[in-house]
Short mmCIF file of C-alpha atoms in Angstrom, two decimals:
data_model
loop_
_atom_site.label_atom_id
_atom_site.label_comp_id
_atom_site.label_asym_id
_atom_site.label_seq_id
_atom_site.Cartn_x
_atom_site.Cartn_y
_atom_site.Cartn_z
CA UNK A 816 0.00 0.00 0.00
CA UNK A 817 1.60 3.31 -1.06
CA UNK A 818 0.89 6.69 0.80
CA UNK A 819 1.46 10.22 -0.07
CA UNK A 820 1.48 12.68 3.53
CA UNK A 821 1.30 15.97 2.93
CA UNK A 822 3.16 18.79 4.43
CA UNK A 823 0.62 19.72 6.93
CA UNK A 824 0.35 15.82 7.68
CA UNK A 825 4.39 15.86 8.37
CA UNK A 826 4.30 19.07 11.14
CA UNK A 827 1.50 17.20 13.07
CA UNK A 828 3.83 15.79 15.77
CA UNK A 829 5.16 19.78 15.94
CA UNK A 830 2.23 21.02 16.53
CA UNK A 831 1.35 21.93 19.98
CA UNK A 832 -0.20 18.80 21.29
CA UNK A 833 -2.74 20.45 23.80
CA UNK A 834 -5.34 20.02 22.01
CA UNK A 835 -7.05 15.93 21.77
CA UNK A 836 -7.43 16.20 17.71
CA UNK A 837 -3.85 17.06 17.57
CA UNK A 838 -2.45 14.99 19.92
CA UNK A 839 -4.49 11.80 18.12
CA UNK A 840 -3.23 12.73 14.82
CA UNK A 841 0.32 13.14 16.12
CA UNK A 842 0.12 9.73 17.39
CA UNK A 843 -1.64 8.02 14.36
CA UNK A 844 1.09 9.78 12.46
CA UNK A 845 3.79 8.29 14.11
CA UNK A 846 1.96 4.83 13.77
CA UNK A 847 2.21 5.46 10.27
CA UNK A 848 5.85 6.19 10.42
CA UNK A 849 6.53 3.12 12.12
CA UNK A 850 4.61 1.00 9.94
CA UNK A 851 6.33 3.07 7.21
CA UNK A 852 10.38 2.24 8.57
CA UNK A 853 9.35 -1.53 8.87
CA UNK A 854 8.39 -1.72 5.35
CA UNK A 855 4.40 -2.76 6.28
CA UNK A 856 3.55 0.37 3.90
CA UNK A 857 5.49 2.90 0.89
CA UNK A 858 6.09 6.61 1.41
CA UNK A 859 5.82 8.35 -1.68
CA UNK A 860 7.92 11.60 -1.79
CA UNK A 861 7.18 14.51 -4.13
CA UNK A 862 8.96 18.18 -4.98
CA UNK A 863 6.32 19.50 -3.79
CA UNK A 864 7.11 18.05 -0.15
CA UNK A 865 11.10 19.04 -0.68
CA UNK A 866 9.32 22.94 -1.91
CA UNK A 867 7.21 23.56 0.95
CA UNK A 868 9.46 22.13 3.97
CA UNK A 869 12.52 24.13 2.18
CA UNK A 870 10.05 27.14 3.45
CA UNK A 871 9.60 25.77 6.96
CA UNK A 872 10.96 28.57 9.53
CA UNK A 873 12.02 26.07 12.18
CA UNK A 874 15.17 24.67 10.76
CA UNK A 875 14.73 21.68 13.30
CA UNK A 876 11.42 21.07 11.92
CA UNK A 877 12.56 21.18 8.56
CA UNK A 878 15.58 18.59 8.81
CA UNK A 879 13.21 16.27 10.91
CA UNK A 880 10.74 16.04 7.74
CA UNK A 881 13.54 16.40 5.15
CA UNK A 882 14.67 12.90 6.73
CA UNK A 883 11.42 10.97 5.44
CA UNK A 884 12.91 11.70 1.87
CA UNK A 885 15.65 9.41 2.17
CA UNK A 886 13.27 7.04 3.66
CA UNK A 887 10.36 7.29 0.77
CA UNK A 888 10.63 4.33 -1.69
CA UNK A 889 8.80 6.32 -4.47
CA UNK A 890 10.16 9.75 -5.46
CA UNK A 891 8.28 11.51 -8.26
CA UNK A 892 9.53 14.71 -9.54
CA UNK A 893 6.65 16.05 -12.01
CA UNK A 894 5.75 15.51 -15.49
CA UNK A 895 4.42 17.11 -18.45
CA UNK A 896 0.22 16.20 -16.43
CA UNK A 897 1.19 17.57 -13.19
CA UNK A 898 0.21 20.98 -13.50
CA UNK A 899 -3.03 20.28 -15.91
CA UNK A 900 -4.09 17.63 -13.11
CA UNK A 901 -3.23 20.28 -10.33
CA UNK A 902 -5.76 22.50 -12.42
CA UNK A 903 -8.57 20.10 -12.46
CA UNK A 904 -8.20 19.43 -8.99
CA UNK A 905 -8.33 23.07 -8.55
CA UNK A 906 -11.67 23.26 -9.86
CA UNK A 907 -12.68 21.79 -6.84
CA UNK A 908 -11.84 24.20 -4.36
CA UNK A 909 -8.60 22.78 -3.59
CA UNK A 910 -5.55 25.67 -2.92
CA UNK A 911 -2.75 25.56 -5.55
CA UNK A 912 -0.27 24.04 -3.02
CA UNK A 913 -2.30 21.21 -2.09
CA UNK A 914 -3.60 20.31 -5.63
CA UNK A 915 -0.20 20.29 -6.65
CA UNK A 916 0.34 17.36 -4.03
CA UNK A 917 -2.45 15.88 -4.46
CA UNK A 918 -1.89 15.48 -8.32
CA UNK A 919 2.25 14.10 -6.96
CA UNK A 920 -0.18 11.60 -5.48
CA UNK A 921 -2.27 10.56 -7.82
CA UNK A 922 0.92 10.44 -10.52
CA UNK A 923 2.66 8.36 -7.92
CA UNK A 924 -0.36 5.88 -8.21
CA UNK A 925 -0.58 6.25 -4.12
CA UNK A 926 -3.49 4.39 -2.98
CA UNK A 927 -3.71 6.91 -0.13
CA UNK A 928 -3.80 10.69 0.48
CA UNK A 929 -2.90 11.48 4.28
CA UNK A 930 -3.62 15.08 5.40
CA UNK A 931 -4.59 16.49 8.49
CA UNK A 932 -5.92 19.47 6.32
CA UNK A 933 -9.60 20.17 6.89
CA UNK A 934 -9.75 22.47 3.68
CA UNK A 935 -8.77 19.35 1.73
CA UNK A 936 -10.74 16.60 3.56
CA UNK A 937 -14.03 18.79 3.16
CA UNK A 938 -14.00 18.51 -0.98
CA UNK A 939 -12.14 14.94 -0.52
CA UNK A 940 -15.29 13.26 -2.22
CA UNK A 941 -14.75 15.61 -5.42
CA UNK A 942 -11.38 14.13 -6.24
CA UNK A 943 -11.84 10.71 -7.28
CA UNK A 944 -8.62 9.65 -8.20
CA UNK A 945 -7.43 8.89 -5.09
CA UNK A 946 -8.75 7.91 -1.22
CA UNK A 947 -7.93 11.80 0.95
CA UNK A 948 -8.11 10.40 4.49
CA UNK A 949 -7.22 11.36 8.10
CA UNK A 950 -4.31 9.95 9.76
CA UNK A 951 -6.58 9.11 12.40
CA UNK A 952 -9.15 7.13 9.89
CA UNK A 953 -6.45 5.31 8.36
CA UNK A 954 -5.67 3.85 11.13
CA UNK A 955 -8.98 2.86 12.12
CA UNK A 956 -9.25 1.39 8.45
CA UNK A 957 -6.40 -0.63 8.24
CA UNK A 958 -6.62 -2.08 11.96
CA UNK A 959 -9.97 -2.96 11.14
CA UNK A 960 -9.09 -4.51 7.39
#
């Protein structure tokens, strides 16, 4: 099973844990992770992921995340469809950052989009090229498969 995390999906464990969503998603991130390191599942890495951390003002944060790169066993770096799919996925109310990582997903042939991005997973039934789910959910999904 190949997954795509997004940038937002990345900073979770960052994030001040004070609140429960957080902290769940933190957790069910690092789940993944794990899962990730012993091979039970395939990080796909993008540009896009390597573009937005670059701009990451905690330089900690930054070299934390920049790690999973080396780690990913899928690295796609665009093609001629990437911005016309990033367009169409657009169209459905998705910001230009995020449809250009979703479309690195979907060109990656991920079977799974993980963001913690509520922007993203309110419009995630318009973009049918790929499953957009919650750390959180994917968890409960696979534990329960």
């Amino acid at each position: 099973m190949k997954l795509y995390l997004n940038n937002c999906c990345f900073n979770r464990p960052f994030d001040d844990q004070e609140q429960v969503r957080i902290r769940l998603e933190a957790e069910a991130k690092l789940e993944i992770q794990s899962r990730i390191k012993k091979g039970q599942l395939i990080l796909a890495w993008s540009f896009m992921l390597d573009f937005e951390n670059s701009q990451n003002v905690d330089a900690l944060k930054e070299k934390e995340i920049a790690r999973w790169a080396d780690v990913a066993q899928d690295f796609f770096t665009g093609s001629t469809k990437t911005l016309e799919l990033s367009l169409e996925i657009m169209g459905c109310g998705i910001k230009k950052k995020d449809a250009v990582h979703l479309a690195c997903a979907i060109e990656s042939e991920c079977d799974y989009f993980l963001t913690t991005d509520d922007g993203i997973l309110k419009r995630k039934d318009a973009i049918k090229q790929i499953v957009i789910i919650n750390p959180v959910d994917f968890i409960i999904l696979t534990e329960s498969s």
